Coordinates of C-alpha atoms and ligand atoms in Angstrom, one line a residue:
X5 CA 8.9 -110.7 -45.3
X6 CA 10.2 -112.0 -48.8
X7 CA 9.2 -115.8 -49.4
X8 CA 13.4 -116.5 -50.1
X9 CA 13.5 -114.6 -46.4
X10 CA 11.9 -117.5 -44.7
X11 CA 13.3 -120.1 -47.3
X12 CA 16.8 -118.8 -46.5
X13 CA 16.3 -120.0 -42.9
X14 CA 13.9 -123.3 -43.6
X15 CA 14.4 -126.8 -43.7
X16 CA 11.8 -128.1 -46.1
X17 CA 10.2 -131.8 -45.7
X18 CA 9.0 -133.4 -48.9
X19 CA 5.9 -135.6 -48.4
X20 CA 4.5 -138.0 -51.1
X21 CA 0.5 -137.8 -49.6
X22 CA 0.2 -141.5 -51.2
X23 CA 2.8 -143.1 -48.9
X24 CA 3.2 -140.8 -45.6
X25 CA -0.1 -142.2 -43.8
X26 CA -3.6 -143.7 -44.3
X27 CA -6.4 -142.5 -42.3
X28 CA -9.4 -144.3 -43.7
X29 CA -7.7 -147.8 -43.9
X30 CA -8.1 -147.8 -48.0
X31 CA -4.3 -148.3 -48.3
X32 CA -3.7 -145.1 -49.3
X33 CA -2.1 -142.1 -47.8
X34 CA -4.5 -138.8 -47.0
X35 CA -4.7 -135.1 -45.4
X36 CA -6.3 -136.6 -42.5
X37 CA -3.5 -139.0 -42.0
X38 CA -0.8 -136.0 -42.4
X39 CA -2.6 -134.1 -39.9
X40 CA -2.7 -137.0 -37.2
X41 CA 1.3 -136.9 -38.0
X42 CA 1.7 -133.4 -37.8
X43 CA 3.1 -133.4 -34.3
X44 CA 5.9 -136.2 -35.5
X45 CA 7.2 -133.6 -38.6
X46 CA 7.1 -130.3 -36.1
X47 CA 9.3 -132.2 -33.9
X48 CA 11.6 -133.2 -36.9
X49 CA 12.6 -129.2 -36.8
X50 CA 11.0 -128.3 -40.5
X51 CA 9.3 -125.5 -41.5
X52 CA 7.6 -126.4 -44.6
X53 CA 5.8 -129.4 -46.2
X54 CA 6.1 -129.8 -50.1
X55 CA 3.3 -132.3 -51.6
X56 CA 3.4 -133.9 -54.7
X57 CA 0.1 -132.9 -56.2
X58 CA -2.5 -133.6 -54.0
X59 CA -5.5 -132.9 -56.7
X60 CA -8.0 -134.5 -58.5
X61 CA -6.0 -136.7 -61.2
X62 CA -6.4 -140.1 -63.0
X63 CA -3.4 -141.0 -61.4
X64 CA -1.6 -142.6 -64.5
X65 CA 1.6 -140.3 -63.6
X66 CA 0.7 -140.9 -59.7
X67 CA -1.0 -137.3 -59.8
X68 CA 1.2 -135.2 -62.2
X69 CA -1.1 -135.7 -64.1
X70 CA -4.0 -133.2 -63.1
X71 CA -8.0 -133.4 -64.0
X72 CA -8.9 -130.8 -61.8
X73 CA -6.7 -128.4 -60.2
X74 CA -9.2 -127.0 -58.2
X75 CA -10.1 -129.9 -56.1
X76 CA -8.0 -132.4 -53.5
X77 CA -8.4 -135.7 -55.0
X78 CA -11.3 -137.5 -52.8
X79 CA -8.8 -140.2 -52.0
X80 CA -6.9 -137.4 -50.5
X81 CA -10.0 -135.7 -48.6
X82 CA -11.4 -133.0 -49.5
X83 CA -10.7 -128.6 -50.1
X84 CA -11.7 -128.8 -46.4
X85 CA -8.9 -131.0 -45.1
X86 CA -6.2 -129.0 -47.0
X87 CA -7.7 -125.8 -45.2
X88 CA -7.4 -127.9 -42.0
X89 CA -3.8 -129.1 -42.6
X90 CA -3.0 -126.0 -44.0
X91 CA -4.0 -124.1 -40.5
X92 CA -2.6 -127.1 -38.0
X93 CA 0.5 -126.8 -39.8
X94 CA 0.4 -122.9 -39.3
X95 CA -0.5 -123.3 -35.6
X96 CA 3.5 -125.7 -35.3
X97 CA 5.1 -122.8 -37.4
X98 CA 5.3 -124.9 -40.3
X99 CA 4.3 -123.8 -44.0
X100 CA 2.4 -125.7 -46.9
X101 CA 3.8 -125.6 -50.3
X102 CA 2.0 -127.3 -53.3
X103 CA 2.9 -128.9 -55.9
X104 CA 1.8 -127.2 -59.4
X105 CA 1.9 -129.0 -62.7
X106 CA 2.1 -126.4 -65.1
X107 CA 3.2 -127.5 -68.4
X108 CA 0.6 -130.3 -69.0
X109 CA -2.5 -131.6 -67.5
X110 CA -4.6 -135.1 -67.9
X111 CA -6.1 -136.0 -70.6
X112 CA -9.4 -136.2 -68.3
X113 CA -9.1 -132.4 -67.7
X114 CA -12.2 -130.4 -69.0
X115 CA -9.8 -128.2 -71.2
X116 CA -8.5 -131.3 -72.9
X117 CA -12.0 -133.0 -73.6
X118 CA -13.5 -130.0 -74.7
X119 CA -10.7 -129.6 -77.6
X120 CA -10.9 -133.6 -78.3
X121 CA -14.4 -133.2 -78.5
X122 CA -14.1 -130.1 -81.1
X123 CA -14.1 -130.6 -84.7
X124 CA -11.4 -127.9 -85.0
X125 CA -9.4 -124.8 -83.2
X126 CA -11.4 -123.2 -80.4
X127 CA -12.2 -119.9 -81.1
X128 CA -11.0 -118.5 -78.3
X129 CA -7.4 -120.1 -78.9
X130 CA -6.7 -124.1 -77.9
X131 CA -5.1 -124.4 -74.8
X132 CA -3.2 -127.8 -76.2
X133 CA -1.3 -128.3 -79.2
X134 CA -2.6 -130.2 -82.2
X135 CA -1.5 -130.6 -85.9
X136 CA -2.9 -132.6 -88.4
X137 CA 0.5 -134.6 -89.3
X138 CA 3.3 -134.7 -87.4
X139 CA 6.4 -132.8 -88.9
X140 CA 9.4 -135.5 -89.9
X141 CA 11.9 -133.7 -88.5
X142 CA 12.2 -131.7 -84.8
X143 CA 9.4 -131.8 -82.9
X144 CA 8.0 -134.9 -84.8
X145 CA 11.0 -136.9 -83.1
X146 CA 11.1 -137.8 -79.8
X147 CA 10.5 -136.6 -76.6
X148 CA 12.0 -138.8 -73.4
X149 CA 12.1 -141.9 -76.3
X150 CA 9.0 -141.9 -77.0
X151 CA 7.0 -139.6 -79.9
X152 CA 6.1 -136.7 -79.0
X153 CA 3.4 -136.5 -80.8
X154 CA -0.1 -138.6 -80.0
X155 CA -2.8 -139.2 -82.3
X156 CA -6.1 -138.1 -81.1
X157 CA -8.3 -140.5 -80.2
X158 CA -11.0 -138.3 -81.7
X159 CA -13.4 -136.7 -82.4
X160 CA -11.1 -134.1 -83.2
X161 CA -8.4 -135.1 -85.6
X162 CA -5.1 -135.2 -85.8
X163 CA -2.4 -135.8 -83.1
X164 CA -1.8 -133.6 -79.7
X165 CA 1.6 -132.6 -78.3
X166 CA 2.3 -134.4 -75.2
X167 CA 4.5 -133.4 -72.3
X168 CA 5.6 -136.6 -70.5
X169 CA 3.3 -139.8 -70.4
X170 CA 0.8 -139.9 -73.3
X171 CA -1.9 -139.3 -71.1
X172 CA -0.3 -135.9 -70.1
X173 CA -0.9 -133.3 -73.5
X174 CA 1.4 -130.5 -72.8
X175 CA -0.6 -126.9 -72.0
X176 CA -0.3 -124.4 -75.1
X177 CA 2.2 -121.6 -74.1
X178 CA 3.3 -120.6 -77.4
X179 CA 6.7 -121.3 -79.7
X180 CA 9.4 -119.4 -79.5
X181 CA 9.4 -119.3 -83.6
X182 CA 6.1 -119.3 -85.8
X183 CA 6.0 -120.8 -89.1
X184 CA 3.4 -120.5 -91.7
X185 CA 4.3 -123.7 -92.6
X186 CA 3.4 -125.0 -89.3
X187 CA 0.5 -123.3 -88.5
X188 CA 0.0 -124.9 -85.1
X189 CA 3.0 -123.2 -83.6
X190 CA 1.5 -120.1 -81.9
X191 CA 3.7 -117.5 -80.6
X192 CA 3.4 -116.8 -77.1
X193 CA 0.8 -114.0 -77.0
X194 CA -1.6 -115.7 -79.0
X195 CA -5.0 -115.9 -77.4
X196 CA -4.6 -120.1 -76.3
X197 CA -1.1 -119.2 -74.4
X198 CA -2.2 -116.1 -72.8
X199 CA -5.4 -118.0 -71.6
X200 CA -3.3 -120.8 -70.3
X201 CA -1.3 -117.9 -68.1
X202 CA -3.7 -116.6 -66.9
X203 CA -5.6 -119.7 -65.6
X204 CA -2.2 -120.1 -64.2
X205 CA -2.7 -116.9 -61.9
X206 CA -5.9 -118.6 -60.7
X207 CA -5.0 -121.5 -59.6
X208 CA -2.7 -120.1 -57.8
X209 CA -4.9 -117.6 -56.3
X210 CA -7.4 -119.9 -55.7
X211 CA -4.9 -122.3 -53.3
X212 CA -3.0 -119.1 -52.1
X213 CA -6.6 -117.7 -50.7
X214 CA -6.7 -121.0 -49.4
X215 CA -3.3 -120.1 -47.0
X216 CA -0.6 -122.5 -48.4
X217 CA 2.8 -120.6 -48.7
X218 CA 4.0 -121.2 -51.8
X219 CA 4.4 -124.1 -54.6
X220 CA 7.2 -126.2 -56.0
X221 CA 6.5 -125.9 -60.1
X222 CA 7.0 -129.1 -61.8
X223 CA 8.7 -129.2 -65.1
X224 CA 8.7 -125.5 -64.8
X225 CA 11.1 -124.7 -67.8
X226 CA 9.4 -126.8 -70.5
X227 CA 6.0 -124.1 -71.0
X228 CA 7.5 -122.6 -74.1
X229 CA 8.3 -125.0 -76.9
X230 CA 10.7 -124.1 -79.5
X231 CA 13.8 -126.0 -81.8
X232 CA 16.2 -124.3 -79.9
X233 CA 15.8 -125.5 -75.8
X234 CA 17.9 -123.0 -74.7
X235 CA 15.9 -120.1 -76.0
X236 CA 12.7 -122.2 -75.3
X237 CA 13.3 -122.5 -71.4
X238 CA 14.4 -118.6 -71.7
X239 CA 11.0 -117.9 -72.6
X240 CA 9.1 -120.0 -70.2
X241 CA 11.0 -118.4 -67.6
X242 CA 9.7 -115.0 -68.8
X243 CA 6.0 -116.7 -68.5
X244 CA 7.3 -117.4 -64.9
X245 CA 8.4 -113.7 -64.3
X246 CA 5.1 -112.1 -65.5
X247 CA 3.6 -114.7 -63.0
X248 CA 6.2 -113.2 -60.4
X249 CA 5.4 -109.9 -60.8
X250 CA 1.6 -110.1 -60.8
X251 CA 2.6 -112.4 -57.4
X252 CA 4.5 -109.7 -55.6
X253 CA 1.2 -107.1 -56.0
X254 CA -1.0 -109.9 -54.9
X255 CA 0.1 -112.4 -53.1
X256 CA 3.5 -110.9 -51.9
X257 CA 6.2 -113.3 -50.0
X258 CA 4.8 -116.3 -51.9
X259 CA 7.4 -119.0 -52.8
X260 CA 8.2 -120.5 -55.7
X261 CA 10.4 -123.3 -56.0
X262 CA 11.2 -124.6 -59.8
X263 CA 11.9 -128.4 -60.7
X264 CA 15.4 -127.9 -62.0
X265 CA 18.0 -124.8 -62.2
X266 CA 16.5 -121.1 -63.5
X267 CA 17.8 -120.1 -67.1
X268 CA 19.6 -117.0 -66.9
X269 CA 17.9 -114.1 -68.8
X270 CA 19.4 -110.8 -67.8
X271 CA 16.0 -110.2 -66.3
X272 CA 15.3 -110.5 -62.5
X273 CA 15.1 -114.1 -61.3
X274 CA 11.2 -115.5 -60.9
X275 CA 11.6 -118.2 -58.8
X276 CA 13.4 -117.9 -55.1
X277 CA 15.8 -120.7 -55.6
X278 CA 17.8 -123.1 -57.8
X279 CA 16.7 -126.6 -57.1
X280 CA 20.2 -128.8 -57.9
X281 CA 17.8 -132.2 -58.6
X282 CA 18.1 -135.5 -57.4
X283 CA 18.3 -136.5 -61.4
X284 CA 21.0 -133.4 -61.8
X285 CA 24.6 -135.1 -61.8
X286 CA 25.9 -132.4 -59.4
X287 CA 23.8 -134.6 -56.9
X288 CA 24.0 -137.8 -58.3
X289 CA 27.8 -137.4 -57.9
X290 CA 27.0 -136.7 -54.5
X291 CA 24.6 -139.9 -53.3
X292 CA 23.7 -142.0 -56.8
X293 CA 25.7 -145.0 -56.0
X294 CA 23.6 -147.0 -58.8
X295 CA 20.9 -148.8 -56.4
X296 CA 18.3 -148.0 -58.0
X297 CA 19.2 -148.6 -61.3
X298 CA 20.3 -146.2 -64.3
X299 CA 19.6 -142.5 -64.8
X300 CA 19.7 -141.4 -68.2
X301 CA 20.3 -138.1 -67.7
X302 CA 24.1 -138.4 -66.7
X303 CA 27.1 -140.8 -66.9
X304 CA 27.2 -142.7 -63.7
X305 CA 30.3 -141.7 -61.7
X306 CA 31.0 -143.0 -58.1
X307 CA 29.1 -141.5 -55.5
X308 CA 31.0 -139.2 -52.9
X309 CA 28.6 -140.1 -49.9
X310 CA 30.0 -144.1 -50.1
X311 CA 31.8 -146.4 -48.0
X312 CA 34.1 -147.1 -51.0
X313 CA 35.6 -143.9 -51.4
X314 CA 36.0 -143.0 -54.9
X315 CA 34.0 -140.4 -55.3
X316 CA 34.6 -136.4 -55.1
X317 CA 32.7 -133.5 -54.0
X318 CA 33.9 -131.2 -57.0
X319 CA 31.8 -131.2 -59.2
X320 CA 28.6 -130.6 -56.6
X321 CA 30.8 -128.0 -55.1
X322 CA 31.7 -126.5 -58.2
X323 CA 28.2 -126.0 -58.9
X324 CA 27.2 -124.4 -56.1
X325 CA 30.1 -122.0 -56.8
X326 CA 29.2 -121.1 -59.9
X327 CA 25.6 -119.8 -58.9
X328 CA 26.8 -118.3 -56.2
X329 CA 29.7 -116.0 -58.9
X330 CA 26.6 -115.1 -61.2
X331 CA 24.0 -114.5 -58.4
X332 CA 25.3 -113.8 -55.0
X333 CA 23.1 -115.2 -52.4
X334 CA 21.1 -116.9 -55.0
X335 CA 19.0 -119.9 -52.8
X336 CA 20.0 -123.4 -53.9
X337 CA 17.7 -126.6 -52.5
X338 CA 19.4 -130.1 -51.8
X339 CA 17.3 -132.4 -50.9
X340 CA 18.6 -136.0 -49.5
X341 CA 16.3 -137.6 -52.6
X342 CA 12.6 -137.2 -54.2
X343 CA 10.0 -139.2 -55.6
X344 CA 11.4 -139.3 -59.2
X345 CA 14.7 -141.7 -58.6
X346 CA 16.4 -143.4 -55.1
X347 CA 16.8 -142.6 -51.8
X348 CA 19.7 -141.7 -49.4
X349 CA 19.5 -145.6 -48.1
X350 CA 20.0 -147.2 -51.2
X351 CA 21.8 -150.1 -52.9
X352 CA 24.7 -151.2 -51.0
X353 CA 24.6 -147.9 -48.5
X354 CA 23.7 -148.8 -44.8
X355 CA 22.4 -147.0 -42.2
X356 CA 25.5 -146.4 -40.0
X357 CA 26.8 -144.7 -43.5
X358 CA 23.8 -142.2 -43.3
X359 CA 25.0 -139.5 -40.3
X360 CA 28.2 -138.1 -42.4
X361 CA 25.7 -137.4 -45.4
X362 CA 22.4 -135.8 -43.3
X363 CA 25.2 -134.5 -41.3
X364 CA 26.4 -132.7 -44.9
X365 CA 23.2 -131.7 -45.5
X366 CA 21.7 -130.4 -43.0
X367 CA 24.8 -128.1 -42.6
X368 CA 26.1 -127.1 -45.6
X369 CA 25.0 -123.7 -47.4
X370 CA 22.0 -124.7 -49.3
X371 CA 18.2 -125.4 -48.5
X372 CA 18.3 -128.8 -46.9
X373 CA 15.0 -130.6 -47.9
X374 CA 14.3 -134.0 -46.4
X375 CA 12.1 -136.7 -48.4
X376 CA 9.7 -138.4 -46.0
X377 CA 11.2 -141.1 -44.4
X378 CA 14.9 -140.6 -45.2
X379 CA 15.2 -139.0 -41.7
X380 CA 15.1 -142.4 -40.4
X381 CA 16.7 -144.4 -42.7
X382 CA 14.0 -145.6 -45.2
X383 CA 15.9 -147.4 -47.8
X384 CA 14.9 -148.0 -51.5
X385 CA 13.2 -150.9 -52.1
X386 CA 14.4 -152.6 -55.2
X387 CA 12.0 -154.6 -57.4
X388 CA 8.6 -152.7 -56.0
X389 CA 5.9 -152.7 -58.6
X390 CA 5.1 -150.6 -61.0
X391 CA 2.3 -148.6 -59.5
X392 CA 0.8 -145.5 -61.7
X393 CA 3.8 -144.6 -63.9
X394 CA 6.5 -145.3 -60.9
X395 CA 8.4 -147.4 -63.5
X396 CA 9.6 -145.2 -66.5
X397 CA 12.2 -147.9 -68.3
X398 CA 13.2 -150.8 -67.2
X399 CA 16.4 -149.6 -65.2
X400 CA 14.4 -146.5 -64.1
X401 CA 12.0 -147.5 -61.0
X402 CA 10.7 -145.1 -58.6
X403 CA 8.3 -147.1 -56.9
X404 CA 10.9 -147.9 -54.9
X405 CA 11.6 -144.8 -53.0
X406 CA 7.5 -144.5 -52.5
X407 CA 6.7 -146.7 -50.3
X408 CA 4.9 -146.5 -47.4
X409 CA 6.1 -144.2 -44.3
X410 CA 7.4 -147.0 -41.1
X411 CA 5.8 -145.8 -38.4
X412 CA 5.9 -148.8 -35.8
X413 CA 5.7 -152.4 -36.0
X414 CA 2.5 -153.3 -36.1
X415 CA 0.6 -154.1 -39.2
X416 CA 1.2 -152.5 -41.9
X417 CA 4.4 -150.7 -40.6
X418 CA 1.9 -149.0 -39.0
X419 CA 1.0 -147.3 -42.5
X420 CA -2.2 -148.4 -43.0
X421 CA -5.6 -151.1 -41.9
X422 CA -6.0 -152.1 -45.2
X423 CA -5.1 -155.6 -46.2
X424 CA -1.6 -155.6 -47.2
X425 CA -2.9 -156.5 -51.0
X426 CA -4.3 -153.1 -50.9
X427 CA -1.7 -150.6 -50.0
X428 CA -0.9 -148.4 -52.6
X429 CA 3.0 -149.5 -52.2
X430 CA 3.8 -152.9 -50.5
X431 CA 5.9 -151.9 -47.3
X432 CA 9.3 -152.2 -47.2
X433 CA 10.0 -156.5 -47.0
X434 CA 13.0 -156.2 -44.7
X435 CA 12.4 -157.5 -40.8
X436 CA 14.9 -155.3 -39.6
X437 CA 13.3 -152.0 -41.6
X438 CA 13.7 -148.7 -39.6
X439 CA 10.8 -147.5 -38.3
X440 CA 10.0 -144.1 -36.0
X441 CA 8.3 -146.0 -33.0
X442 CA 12.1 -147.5 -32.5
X443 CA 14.3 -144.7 -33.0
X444 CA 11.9 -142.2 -31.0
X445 CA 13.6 -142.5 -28.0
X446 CA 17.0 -143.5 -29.0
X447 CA 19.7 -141.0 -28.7
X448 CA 22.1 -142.9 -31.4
X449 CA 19.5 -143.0 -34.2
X450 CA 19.4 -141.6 -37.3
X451 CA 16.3 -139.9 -36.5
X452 CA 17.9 -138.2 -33.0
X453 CA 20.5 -136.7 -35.5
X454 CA 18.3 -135.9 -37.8
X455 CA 16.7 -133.7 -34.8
X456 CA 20.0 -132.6 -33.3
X457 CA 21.4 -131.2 -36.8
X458 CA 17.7 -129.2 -37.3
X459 CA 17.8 -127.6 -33.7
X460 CA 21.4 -126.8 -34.2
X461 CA 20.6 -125.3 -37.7
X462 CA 17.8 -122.6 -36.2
X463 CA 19.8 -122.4 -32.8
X464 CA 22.8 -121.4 -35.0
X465 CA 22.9 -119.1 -37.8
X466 CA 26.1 -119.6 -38.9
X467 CA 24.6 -123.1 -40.1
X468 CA 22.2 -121.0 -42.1
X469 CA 22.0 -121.1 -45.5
X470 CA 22.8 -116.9 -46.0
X471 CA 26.2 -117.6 -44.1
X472 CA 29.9 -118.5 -45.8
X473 CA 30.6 -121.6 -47.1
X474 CA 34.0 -121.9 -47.3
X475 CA 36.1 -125.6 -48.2
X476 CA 38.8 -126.4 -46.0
X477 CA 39.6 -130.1 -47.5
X478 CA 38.0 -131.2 -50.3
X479 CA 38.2 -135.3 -50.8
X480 CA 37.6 -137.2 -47.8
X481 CA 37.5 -136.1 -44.9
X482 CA 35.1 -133.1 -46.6
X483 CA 35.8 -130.3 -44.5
X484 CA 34.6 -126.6 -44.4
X485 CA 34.2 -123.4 -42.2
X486 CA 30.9 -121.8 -41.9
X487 CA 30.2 -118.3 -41.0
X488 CA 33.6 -118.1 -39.7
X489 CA 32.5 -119.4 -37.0
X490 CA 31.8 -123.5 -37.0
X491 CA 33.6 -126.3 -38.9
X492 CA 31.9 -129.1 -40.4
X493 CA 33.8 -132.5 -40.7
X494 CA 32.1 -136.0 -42.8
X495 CA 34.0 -138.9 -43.9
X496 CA 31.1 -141.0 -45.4
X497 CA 33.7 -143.9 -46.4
X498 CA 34.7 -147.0 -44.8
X499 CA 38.5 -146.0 -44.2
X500 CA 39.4 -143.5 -41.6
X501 CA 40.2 -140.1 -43.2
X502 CA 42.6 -137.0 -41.6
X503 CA 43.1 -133.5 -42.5
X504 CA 45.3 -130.9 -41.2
X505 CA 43.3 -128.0 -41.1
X506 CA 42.3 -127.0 -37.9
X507 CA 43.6 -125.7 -34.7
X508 CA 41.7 -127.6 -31.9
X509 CA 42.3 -125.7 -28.5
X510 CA 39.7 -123.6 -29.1
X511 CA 37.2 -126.0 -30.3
X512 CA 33.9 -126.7 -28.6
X513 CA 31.9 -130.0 -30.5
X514 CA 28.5 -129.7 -30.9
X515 CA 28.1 -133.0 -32.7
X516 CA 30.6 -136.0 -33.3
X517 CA 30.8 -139.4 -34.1
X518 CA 34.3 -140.8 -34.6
X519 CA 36.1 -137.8 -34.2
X520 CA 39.7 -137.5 -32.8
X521 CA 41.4 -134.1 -33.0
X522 CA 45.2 -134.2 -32.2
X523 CA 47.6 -131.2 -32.3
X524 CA 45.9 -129.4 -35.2
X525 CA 44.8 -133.0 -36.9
X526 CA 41.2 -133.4 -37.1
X527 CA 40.6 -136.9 -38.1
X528 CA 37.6 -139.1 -38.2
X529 CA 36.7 -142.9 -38.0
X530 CA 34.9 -144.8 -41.7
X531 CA 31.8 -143.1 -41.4
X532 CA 32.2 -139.9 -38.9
X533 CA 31.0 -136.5 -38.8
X534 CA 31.7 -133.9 -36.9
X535 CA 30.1 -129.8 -36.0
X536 CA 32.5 -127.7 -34.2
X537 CA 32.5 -124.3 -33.4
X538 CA 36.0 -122.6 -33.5
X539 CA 37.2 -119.3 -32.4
X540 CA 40.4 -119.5 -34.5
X541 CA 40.9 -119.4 -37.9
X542 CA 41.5 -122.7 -39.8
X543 CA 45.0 -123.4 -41.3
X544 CA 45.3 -123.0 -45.1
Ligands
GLC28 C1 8.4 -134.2 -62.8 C2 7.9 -134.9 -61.6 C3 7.7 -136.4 -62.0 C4 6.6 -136.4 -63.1 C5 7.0 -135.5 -64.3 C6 5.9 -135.3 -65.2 O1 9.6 -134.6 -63.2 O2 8.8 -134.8 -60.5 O3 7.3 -137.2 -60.9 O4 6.5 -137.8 -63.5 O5 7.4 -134.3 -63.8 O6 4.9 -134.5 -64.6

């Protein structure tokens, strides 16, 4: 089997190993405390975990920055655990993906001291980027702000190309132009690039030995630099299909998920899906209502998934189009947020606003992936404090959608024994915060439709992801026709919403709230939802 066979069919579950559950009472999350859980996210109906990087780090980007990629970070357990997890998850049908940093490590990795440490280039080609003076123009600029370029704290001289944080020097993969007059640009097949490639092949093999299914690759486009993105990306993706092809010889049916949207090259796609991002604005347009503060990366429009009702689902569904016309039955993920901006609770959203949008995703045609505590409700926390690089600018906090998991009501949320001063995240204030202890047994709870929409998603594979997607209404209500088979209904706003597209006799509902269907009027209260199967066509 393919890895984009099983993707096709999976429901992926995101898990920040900081936040989800602390086994050792040091206020922060472990393997051990996932693997005591595991039960909990088999009976959520997922098939795969994604961490955030789980390996030995400094932690000043919360672990994306990497010291050793060989190695769990102790306050995570050990290689040992990860085998553990890696088999209990195997034994509930569920699959471990990874999370690999690619394009930069810490400055505490042993690559990176052993150049700072040099009086000059490594024989054997530097696996980082240094020059003795930044250029004025280009790459001498900015990067995300801030200057791209760092000066070396020594003994080697200079300054070193960094990737994100300062503390994060970006891995050598080669320019897409050289330039005598730049000497530091290497080309791509110079000796520190093709080392960095090829350690990239072992640390894969080393964790794919190890059992996990796959890995989600963070910042996966930015390997190559170059002036021109577009061509730079282009050539980091061909890094990534070298890495493909070596995969399907020796670790076939892997998966590999990118951060972001795969540049078109003519050549065969490398990774198994499109990931449209939480930062994208296909999804902000979707669920970014503004709570948690400013995203720079797109104009902030009103949010389809609110009670207001402004927003629209065209330019999400438009997307979604479009990689469907250039690669039919190309994978897409949604998730319902991440680590890197808000949450589906978030800002003025409420709970009771939260079915019509899990409701969406959990049925529409892409890869539904749920961030840890969103299937009940989590909301972001505004104002949390700025733990290892959660705060990027000052509108741009994500410490707030990485707090702890709410497990009960006992201390801690049930998170955690440490000392509340001590917990990597302070739990969410609120008295009345969700946790799972209280919606376990309720059948109106966020987490029981969570469940419902998951069974109904494997019992059902017109709910799939490799079945039609077809719009019926496109504002609100937001209406369309799977497989031919079942119609999906979700008015996320506060007003009640109609549509005349359906003919009801023949209607069997599998999953409503607020729904009234009259004649062939399907309409549904502020904040319904509704999964029908139909054995009649739908009205134009
Ligand atoms: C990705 C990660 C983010 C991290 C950054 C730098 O965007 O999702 O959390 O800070 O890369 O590694």
């Amino acid at each position: 089997m393919s890895g984009a066979d099983w993707l096709a069919d999976a429901v992926l579950y995101e898990i920040y190993p900081q936040s989800f559950a602390d086994s050792d009472g040091d206020g922060i999350g472990d393997l051990p405390g996932v693997i005591a859980h595991l039960n909990y996210v088999a009976s959520l109906g997922v098939d795969a975990i994604w961490f955030n990087p789980c390996f030995a780090s400094p932690f000043v980007d919360a672990g994306y920055d990497v010291s050793d990629y060989l190695r769990i970070a102790p306050r995570y357990g050990t290689n040992d655990d990860l085998v553990r997890l890696v088999d209990a998850a195997r034994a509930r049908g569920i699959r471990v993906i990874l999370d690999l940093v690619a394009g930069h490590t810490s400055v505490e990795h042993a690559w990176f001291q052993h150049e700072l440490n040099a009086s000059g280039p490594d024989p054997l080609g530097d696996r980082y980027v240094w020059c003795e003076e930044p250029p004025a123009a280009g790459w001498g600029s900015d990067l995300a702000g801030t200057p791209a370029w760092v000066r070396s704290p020594g003994p080697r001289p200079g300054y070193y190309l960094k990737n994100f944080f300062d503390a994060q020097p970006a891995l050598n993969f080669g320019w897409t132009e050289v330039d005598p007059a730049e000497p530091w640009r290497d080309g791509t097949d110079a000796p520190g690039p093709r080392r960095n490639v090829e350690s990239l092949k072992e640390i894969l093999a080393f964790w794919l030995d190890r059992g996990v299914a796959g890995f989600r690759v963070d910042m996966a486009f930015s390997l190559v630099k170059g002036y021109d993105g577009e061509a730079a990306q282009r050539r980091s993706a061909a890094i990534w299909r070298e890495i493909r092809d070596w995969l399907d010889v020796s670790y076939p049916g892997t998966v590999l998920i990118p951060e972001g949207r795969e540049p078109r090259t003519g050549q065969r796609l490398a990774f198994d899906a499109d990931f449209l991002l939480v930062i994208y604005g296909e999804h902000a347009s979707l669920f970014d209502n503004g709570g948690a503060g400013l995203l720079p990366f797109h104009p902030q429009r009103p949010a389809y998934f609110d009670a207001d009702g402004a927003g629209s689902t065209d330019l999400f569904v438009g997307a979604w189009e479009a990689i469907q016309a250039d690669d039919p039955g190309r994978l897409v993920l949604l998730s319902s947020a991440d680590h890197d901006f808000d949450r589906l609770c978030c800002g003025p959203r409420t709970a009771e606003q939260l079915g019509a949008a899990l409701t969406f995703l959990l049925t529409w045609g892409t890869v539904p992936c749920l961030y840890y505590g969103d299937e009940i409700g989590m909301r972001y926390v505004p104002g949390s404090p700025d733990v290892e690089g959660a705060v990027c600018n000052p509108t741009y906090n994500r410490a707030g959608c990485r707090t702890p998991m709410q497990w009960d009501r006992s201390a801690n949320a049930g998170f955690s024994t440490a000392e509340p001063d001590r917990l990597y995240l302070p739990i969410d204030p609120d008295p009345e915060r969700p946790t799972v202890a209280d919606q376990e047994d309720d059948p109106a709870s966020t987490l029981a439709l969570v469940r419902r929409l998951t069974a109904l998603r494997r019992q059902v594979p017109a709910l799939r992801t490799r079945s039609t997607t077809e719009v019926l209404h496109a504002s609100y209500p937001f209406v369309y026709r799977r497989g031919g088979t079942h119609v999906v209904a979700v008015n996320p706003r506060r007003e009640p919403a109609t549509a005349q597209v359906i003919s009801i006799d023949t209607a069997e509902v599998l999953v409503a709230q607020g729904l009234r269907l009259s004649a062939d009027t399907l309409a549904l209260d502020g904040f319904g939802y509704a999964v029908l199967a139909v054995r009649t066509t739908a009205a134009d």
